[in-house]
Coordinates of C-alpha atoms in Angstrom, one line a residue:
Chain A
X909 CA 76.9 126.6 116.6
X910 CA 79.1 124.6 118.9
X911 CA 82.3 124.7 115.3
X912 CA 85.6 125.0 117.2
X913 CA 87.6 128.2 115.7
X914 CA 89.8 127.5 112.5
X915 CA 93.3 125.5 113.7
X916 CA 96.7 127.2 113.7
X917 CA 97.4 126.5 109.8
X918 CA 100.9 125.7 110.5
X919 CA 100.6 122.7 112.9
X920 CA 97.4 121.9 114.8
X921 CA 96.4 118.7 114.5
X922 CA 93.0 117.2 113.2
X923 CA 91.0 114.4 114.3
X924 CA 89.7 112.6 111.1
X925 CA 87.5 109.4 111.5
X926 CA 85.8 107.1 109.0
X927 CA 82.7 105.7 109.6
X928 CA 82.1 101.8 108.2
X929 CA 78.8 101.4 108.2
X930 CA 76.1 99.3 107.1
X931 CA 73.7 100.9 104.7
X932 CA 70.7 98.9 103.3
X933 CA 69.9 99.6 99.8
X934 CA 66.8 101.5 99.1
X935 CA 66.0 102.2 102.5
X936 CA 67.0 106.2 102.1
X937 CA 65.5 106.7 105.8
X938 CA 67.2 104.4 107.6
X939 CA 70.4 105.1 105.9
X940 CA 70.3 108.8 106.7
X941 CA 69.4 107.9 110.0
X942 CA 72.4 105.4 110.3
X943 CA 74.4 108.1 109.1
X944 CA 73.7 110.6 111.1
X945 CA 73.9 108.3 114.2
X946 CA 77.5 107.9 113.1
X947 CA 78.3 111.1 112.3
X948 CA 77.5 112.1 116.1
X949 CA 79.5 109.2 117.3
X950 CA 82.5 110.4 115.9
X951 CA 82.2 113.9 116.8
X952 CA 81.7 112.6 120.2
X953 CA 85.1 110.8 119.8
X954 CA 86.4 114.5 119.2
X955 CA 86.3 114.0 115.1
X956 CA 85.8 116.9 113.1
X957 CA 86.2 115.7 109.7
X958 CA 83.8 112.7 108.9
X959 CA 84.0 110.8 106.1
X960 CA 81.0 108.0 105.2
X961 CA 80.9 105.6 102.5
X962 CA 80.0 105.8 98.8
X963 CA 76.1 105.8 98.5
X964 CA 75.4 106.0 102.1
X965 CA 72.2 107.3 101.8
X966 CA 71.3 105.3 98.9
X967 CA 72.6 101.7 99.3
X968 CA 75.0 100.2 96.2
X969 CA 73.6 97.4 94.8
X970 CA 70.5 98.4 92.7
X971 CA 68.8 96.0 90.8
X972 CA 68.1 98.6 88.0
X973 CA 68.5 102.2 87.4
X974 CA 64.7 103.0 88.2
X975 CA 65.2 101.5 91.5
X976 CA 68.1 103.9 92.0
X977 CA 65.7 106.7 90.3
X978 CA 63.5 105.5 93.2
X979 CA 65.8 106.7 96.0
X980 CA 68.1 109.3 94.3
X981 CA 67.9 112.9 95.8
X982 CA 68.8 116.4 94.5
X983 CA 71.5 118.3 96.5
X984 CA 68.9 119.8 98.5
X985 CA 67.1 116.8 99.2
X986 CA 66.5 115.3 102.4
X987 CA 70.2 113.2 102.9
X988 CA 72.4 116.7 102.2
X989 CA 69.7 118.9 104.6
X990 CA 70.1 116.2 107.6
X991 CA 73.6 116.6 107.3
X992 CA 73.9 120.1 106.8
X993 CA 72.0 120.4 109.8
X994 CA 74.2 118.3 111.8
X995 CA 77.4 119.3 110.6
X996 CA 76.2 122.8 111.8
X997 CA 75.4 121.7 115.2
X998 CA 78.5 120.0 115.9
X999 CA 80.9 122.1 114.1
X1000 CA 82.5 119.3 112.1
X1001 CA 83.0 118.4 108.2
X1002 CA 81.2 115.8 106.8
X1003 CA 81.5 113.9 103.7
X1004 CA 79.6 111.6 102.3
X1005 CA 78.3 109.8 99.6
X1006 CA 74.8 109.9 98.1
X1007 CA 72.8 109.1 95.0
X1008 CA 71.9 112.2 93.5
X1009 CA 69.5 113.2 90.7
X1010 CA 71.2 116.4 88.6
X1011 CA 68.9 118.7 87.2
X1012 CA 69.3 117.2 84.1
X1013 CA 67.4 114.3 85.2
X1014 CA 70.6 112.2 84.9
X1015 CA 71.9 109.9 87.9
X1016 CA 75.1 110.2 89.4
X1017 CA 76.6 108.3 91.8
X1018 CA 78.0 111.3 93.8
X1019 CA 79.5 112.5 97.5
X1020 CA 78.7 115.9 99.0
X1021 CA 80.9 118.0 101.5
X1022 CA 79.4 119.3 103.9
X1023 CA 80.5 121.9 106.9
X1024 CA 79.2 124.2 109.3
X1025 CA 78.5 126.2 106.5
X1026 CA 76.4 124.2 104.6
X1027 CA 77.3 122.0 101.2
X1028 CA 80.4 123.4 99.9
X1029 CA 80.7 120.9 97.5
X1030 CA 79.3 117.9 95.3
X1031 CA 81.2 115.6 93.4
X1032 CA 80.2 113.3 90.5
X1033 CA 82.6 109.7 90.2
X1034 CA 84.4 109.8 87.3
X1035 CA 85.4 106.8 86.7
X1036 CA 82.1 104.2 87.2
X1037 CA 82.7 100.7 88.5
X1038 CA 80.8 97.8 86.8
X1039 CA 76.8 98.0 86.9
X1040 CA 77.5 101.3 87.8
X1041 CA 77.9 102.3 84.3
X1042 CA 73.9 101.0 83.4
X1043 CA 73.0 103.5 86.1
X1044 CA 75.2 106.6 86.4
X1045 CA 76.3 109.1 84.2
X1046 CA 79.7 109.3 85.2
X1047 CA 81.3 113.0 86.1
X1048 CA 83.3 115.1 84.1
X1049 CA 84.4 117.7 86.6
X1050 CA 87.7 117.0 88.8
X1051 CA 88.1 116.4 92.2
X1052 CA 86.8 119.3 94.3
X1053 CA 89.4 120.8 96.8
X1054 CA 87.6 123.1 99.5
X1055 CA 89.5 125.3 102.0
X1056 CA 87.6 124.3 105.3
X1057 CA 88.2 124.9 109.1
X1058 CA 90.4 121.6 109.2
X1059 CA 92.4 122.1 106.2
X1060 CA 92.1 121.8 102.4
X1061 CA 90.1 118.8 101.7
X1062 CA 89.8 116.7 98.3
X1063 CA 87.0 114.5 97.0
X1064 CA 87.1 111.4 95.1
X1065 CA 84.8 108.1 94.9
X1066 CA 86.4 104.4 95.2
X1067 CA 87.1 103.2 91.6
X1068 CA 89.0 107.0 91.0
X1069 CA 91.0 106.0 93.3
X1070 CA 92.5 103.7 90.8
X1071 CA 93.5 106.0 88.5
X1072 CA 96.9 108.4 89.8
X1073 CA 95.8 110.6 87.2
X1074 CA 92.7 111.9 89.4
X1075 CA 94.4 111.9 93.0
X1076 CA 97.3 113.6 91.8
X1077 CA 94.8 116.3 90.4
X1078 CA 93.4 116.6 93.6
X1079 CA 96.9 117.0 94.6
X1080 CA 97.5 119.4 92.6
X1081 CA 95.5 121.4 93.9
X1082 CA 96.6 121.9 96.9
X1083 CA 94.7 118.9 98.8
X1084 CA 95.6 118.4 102.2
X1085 CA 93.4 115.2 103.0
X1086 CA 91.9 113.1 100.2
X1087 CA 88.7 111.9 101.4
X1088 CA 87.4 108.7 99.9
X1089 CA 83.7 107.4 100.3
X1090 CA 84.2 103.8 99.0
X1091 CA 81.7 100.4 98.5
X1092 CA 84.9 98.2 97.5
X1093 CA 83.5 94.8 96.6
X1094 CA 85.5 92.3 98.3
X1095 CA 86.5 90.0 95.4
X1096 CA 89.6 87.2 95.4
X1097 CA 90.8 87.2 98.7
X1098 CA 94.4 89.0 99.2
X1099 CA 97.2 86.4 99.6
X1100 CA 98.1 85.4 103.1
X1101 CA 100.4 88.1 104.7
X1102 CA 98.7 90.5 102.2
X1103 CA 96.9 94.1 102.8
X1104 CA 94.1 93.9 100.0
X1105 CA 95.2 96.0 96.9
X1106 CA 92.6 98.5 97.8
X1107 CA 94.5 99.3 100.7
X1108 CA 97.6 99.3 99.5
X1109 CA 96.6 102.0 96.4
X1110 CA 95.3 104.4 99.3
X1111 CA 99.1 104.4 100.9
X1112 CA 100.9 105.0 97.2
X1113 CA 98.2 108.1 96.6
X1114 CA 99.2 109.1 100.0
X1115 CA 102.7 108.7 99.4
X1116 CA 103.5 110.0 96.2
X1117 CA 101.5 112.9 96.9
X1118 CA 102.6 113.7 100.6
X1119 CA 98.8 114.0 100.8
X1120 CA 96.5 112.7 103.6
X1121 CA 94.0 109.8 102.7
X1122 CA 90.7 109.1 104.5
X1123 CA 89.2 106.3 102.7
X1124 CA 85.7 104.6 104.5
X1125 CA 84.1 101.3 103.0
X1126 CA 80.9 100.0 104.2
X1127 CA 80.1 96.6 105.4
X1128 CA 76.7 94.2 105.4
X1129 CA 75.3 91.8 103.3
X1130 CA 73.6 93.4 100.1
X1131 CA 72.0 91.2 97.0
X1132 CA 75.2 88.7 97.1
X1133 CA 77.3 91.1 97.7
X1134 CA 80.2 91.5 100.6
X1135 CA 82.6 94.2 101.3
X1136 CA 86.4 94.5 101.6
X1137 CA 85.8 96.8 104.6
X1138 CA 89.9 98.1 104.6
X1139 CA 88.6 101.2 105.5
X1140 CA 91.9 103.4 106.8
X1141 CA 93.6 106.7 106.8
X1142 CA 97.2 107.0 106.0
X1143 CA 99.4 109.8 106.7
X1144 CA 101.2 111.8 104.2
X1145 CA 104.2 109.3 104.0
X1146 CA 101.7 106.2 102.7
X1147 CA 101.7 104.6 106.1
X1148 CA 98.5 103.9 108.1
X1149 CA 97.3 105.7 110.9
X1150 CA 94.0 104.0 111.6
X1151 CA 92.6 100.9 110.0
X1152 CA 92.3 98.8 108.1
X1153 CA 89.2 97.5 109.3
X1154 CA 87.9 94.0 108.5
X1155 CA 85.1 93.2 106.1
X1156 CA 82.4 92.2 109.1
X1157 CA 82.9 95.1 111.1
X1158 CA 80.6 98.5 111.7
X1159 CA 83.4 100.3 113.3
X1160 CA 84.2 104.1 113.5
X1161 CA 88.3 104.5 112.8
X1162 CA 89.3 108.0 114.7
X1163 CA 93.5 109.6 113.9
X1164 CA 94.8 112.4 114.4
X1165 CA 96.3 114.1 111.5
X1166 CA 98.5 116.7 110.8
X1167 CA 97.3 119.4 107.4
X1168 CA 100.9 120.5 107.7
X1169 CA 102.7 117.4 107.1
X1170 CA 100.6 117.2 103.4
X1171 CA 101.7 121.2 102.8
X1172 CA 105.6 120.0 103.0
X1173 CA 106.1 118.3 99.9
X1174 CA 110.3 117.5 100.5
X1175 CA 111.4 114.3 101.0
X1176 CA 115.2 115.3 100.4
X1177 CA 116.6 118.8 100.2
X1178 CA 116.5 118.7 96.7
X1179 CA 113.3 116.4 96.4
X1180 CA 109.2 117.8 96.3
X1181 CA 107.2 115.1 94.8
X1182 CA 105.3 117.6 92.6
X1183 CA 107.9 120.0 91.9
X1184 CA 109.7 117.1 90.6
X1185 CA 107.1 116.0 88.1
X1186 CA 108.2 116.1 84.5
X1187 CA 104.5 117.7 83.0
X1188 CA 106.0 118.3 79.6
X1189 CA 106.7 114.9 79.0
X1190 CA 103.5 113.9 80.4
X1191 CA 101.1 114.8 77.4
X1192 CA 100.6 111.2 76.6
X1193 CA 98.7 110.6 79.2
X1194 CA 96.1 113.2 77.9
X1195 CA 95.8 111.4 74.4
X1196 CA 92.4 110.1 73.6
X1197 CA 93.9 107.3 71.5
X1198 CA 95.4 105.5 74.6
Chain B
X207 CA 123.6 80.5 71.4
X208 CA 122.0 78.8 73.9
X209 CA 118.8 81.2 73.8
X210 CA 115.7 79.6 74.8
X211 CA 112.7 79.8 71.9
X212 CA 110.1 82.0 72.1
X213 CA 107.4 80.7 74.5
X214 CA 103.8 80.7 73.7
X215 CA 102.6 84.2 73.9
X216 CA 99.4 83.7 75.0
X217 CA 100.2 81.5 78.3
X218 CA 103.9 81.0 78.8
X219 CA 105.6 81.7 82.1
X220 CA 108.9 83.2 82.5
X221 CA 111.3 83.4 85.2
X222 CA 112.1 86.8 86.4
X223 CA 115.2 87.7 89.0
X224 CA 116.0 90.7 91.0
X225 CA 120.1 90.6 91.7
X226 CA 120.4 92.3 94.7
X227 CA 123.9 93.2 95.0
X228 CA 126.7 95.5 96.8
X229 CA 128.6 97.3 94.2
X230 CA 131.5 99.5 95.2
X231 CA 131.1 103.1 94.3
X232 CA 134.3 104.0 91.4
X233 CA 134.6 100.1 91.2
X234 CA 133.6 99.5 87.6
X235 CA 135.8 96.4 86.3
X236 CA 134.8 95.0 90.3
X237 CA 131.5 95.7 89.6
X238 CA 130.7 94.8 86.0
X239 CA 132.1 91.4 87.1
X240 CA 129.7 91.1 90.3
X241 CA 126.9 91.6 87.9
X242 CA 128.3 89.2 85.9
X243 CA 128.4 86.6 88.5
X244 CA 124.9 87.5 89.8
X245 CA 123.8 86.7 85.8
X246 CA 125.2 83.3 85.7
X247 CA 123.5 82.5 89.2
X248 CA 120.5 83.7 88.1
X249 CA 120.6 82.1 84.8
X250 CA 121.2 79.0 86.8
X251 CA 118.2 79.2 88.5
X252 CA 116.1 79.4 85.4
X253 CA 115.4 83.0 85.7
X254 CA 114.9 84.5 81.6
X255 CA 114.9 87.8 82.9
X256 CA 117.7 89.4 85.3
X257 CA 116.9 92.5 86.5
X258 CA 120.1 94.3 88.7
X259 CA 120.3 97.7 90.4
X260 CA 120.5 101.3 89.1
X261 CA 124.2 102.2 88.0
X262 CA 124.9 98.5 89.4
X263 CA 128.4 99.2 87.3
X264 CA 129.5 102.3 88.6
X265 CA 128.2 102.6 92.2
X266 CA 126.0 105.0 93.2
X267 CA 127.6 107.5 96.1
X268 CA 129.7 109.6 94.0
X269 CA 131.9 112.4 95.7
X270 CA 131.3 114.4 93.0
X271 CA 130.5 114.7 88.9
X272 CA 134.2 114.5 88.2
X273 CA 134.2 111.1 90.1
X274 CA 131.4 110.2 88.3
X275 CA 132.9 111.0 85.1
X276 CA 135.6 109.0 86.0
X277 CA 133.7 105.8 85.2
X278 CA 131.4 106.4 83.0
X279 CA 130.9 104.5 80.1
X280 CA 129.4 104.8 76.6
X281 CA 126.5 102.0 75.1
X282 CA 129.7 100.5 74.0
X283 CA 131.7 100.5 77.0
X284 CA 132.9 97.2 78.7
X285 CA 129.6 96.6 80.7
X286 CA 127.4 96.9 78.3
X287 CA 129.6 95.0 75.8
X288 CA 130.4 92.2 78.8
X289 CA 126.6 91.9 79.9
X290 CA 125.4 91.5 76.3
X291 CA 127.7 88.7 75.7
X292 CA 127.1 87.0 78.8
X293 CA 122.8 87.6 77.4
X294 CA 123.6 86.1 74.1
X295 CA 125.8 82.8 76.2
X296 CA 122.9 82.4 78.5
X297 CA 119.8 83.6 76.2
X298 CA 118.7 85.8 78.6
X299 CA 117.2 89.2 78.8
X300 CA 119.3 91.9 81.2
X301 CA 118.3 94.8 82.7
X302 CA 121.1 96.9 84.7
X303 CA 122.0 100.4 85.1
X304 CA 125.4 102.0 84.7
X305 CA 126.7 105.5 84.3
X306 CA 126.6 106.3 81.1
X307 CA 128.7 109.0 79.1
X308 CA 127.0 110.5 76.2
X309 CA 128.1 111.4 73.3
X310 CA 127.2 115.0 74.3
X311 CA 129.4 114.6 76.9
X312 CA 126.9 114.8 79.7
X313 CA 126.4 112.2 82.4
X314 CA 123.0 110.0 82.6
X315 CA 121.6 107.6 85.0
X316 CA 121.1 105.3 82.8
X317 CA 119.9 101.8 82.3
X318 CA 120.3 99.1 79.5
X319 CA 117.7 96.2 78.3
X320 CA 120.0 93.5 76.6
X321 CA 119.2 90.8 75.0
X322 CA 120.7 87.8 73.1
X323 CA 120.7 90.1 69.9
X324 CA 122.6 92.8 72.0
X325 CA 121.9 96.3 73.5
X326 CA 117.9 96.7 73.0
X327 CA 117.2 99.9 74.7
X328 CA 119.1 102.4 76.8
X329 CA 116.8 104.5 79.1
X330 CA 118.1 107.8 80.8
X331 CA 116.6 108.2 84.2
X332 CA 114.6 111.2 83.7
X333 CA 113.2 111.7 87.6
X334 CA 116.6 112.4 89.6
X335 CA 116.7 112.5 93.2
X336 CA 119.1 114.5 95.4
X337 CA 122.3 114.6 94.4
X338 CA 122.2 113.2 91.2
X339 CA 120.8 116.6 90.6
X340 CA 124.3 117.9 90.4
X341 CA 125.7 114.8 88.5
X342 CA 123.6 113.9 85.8
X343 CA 121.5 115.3 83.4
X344 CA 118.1 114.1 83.4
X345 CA 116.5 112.2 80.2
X346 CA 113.5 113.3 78.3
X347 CA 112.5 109.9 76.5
X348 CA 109.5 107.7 77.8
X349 CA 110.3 104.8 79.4
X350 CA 111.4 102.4 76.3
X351 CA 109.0 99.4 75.9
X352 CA 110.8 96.4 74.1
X353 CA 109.4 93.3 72.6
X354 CA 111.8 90.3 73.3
X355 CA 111.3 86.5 73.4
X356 CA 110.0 86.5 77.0
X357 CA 107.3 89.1 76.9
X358 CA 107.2 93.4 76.2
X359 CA 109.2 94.7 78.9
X360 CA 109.9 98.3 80.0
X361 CA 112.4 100.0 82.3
X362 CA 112.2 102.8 84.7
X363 CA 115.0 103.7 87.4
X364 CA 114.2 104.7 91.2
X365 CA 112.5 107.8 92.0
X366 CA 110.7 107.6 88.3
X367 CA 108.6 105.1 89.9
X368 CA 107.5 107.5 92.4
X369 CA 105.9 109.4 89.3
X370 CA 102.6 107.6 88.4
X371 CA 102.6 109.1 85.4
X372 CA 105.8 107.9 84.2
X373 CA 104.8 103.9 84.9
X374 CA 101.1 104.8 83.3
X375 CA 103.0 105.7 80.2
X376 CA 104.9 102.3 79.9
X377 CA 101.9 100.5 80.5
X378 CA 99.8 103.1 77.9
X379 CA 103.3 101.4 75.1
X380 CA 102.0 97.9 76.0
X381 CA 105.0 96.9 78.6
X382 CA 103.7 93.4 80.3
X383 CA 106.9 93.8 83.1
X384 CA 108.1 96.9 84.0
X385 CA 111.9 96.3 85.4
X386 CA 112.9 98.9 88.1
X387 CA 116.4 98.7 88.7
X388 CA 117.0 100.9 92.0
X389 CA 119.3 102.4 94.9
X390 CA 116.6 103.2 97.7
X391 CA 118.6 105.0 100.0
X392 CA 117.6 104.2 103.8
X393 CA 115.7 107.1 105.6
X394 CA 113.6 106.5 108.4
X395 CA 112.8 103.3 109.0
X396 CA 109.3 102.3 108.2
X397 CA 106.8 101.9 111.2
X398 CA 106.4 98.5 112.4
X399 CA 104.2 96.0 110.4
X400 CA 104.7 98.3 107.8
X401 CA 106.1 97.6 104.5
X402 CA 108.6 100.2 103.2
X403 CA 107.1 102.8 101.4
X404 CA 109.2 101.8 98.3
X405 CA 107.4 98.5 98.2
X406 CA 104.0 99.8 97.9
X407 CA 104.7 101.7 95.8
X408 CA 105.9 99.1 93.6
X409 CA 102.7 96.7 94.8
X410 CA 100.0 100.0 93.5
X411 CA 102.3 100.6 90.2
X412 CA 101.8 96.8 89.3
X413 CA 97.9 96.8 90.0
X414 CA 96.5 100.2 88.8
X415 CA 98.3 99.1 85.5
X416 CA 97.8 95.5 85.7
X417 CA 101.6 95.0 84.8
X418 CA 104.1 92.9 86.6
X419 CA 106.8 94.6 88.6
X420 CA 109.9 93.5 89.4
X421 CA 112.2 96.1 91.6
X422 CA 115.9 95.6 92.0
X423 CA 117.5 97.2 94.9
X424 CA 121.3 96.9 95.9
X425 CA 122.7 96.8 99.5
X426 CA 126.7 97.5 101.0
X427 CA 127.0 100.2 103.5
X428 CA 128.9 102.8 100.9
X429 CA 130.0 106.3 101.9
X430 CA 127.2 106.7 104.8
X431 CA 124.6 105.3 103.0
X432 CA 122.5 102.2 103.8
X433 CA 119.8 101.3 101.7
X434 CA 116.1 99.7 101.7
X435 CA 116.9 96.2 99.9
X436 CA 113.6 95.9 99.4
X437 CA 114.0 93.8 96.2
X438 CA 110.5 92.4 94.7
X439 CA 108.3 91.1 92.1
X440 CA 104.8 92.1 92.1
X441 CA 102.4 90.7 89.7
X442 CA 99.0 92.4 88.1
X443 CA 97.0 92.3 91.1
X444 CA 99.8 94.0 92.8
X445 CA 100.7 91.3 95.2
X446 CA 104.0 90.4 95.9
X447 CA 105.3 86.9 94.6
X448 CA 109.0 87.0 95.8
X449 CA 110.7 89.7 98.2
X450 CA 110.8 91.9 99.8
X451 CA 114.6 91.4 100.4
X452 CA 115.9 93.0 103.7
X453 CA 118.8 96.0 103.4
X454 CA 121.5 93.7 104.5
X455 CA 121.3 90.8 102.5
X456 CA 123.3 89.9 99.2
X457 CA 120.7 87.8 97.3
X458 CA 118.7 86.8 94.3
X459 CA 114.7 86.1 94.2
X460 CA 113.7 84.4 91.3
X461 CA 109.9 84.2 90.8
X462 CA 107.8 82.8 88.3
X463 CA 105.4 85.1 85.8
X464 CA 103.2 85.0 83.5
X465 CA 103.3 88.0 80.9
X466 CA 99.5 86.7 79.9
X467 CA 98.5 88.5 83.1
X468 CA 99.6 92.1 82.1
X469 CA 97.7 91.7 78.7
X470 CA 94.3 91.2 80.2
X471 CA 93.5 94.4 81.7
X472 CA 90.0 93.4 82.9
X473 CA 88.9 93.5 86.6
X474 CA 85.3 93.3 86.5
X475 CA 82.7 92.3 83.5
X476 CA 82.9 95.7 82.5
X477 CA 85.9 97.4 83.5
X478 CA 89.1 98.0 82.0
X479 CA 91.8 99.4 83.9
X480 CA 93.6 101.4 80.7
X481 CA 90.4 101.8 79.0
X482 CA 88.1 103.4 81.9
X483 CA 90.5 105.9 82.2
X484 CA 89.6 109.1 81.2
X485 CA 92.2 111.4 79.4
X486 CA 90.3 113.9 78.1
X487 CA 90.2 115.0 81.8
X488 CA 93.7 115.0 82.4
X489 CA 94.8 117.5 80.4
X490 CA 95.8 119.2 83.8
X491 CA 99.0 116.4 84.1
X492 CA 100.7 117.8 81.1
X493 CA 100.3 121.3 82.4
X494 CA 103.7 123.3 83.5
X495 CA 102.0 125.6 85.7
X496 CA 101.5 122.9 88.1

């Protein structure tokens, strides 16, 4: 195994890269293929944390949920065990997303990491974004946070993204770098002068959390369907480091980030953005009825 | 009374301004008449709804509490009492903070929503950052959500809108526009092409909540401190429709908005962005341990 040893906690730096790719849906072979290609290209740009889109290994825009049935894999499957395999040989973390039949029989629209190790971890989306909903049955666990070799690393899945509630879980629990497989459909065009809203709700997580944000789209022509792209990483103050990329382009995004940075939580001697939450006047937010 | 009637509720639009102003810190009478004046301009423009900066009557770089005590003012003080009869000449709503003196005595960073009918709402700032630690006591009501004749508006201060939680819970009470008076003291300067850190924030609060923003920042070099300016008016999608104002510059934005938008929460045939949240799963939020 070729895994560098674990960084200095209190300050080495981490290359982190985002792979925008272009999956084609139902072609699980090809896709696993594309993704491995682009997992090694990234390595060889000296990443060790790798983050692919939503449904990488599955496509996004099913016609139906058997034809997602059709290409949906168990955490062993084939996708997970490629990856494995290379994340093994190369010593990096992966993660990715996939669609992934639970032993339940149940679909879920899901993202696995993955490190030299082996799966550490699969997340189910939460929150499900349009069609999605005919298809998935959405997750009811929170955001994983895994201590790897490159720092504690959260999980969530586009459309989560949207809701502060789940990053700042993932926050609170001690999540260094938010990693974000996405399929953002590109919708209304942002305003001239204008960073599409996507982009601009992956700075405010990263800012109001002091918590680094990896978040890779995908690109290509599905169905009638085009991308935002936007895929960036922004450091712990909200601001970006790499990206955003365009809509068009299959481009890897490499930065180096800094764990440490999302483990100081001060922005003013008397300011830490979680020590400063309010939590007993935040039960509202837990009330079915709204 | 020269108030304006209610507008259709279903597609009127209303003129919303940001004051950005330099108030003198320990300056009240100055300062209570600056808003004044910034009011009247406003109103001139055909703005419904004037939105000024946190404790915009007292300044905001006190020496110490006793100096703040030193101006601060009751619900009935001359501020309130000048601002509401300057809301009922002009039929317009106002949203300013002063210093407020409770009748417990303490101190509060507070801010009032007034109204032609008078004093509607007064709203303690219940996130305080640096030094106000040692000045005021912190509130412990939810940001007050107020029906008037130009839509259902609701008030944070500052650093609460750093808090995601706190602006989910005025959007959870129905507010349509979420006034955000504010002192964003300059730190480091934001990296080039990069919007402050204070305006995205503002940008993600307006679109994960579908809810108009509009932020009011001050400016005047007082006691060592500079400040962000940054004044702006987002509206649901989270896109900025006047501002952001610089740090130097004395000035109003006026911008056009349609309250309409923040009722339909819809982004997608089947999504929802207050209903697809899931609060069962947020129980963690409310949780004092984090």
């Amino acid at each position: 195994m070729n895994s560098t040893s674990a960084p200095d906690p209190e300050s080495a730096k981490v290359a982190v890269a985002c792979c925008q790719i272009a999956p084609r849906v139902g072609q699980s072979d090809h896709n696993i293929g594309l993704c491995c290609d682009a997992i090694r290209t990234a390595a060889a740009q000296g990443a060790r944390v790798i983050v692919l889109p939503e449904l990488a290994q599955s496509g996004y825009v099913f016609n139906d949920a058997q034809e997602a049935r059709s290409v949906a894999q168990t955490a062993d499957g084939t996708a997970l065990t490629a990856w494995a395999a290379l994340a093994h040989e190369l010593g990096v973390v992966v993660v990715a997303g996939f669609c992934e039949l639970a032993q339940s029989g149940e679909l879920h629209n899901s993202a696995a990491l993955i490190d030299a190790s082996g799966v550490r971890a699969v997340y189910r989306k939460a929150h499900l974004w349009d069609r999605e909903k005919e298809i998935f049955t959405p997750g009811s666990a929170p955001p994983p946070v895994v201590n790897t070799a490159y720092g504690r690393i959260g999980m969530v899945i586009c459309y989560d993204l949207e809701f502060p509630e789940w990053t700042r879980l993932a926050a609170l629990q001690g999540a260094e770098l938010l990693c974000v497989p996405t399929n953002w459909p590109r919708g209304a065009p942002a305003p001239a002068h204008e960073r599409p809203g996507e982009v601009v709700r992956v700075q405010a997580c990263a800012s109001t959390n002091r918590m680094l944000v990896a978040a890779c789209c995908r690109v290509g022509h599905e169905r009638g369907v085009d991308w935002v792209g936007g895929s960036c990483i922004a450091d712990a103050d909200g601001y970006l480091v790499a990206g955003p990329l365009d809509g068009e382009s299959v481009a890897t995004i490499v930065a180096e980030i800094n764990p440490a940075d999302a483990r100081n939580k001060w922005i003013s001697q008397r300011n830490h953005v979680l020590q400063d939450r309010r939590p007993a006047l935040y039960s509202g937010l837990a009330q079915p009825d709204n």
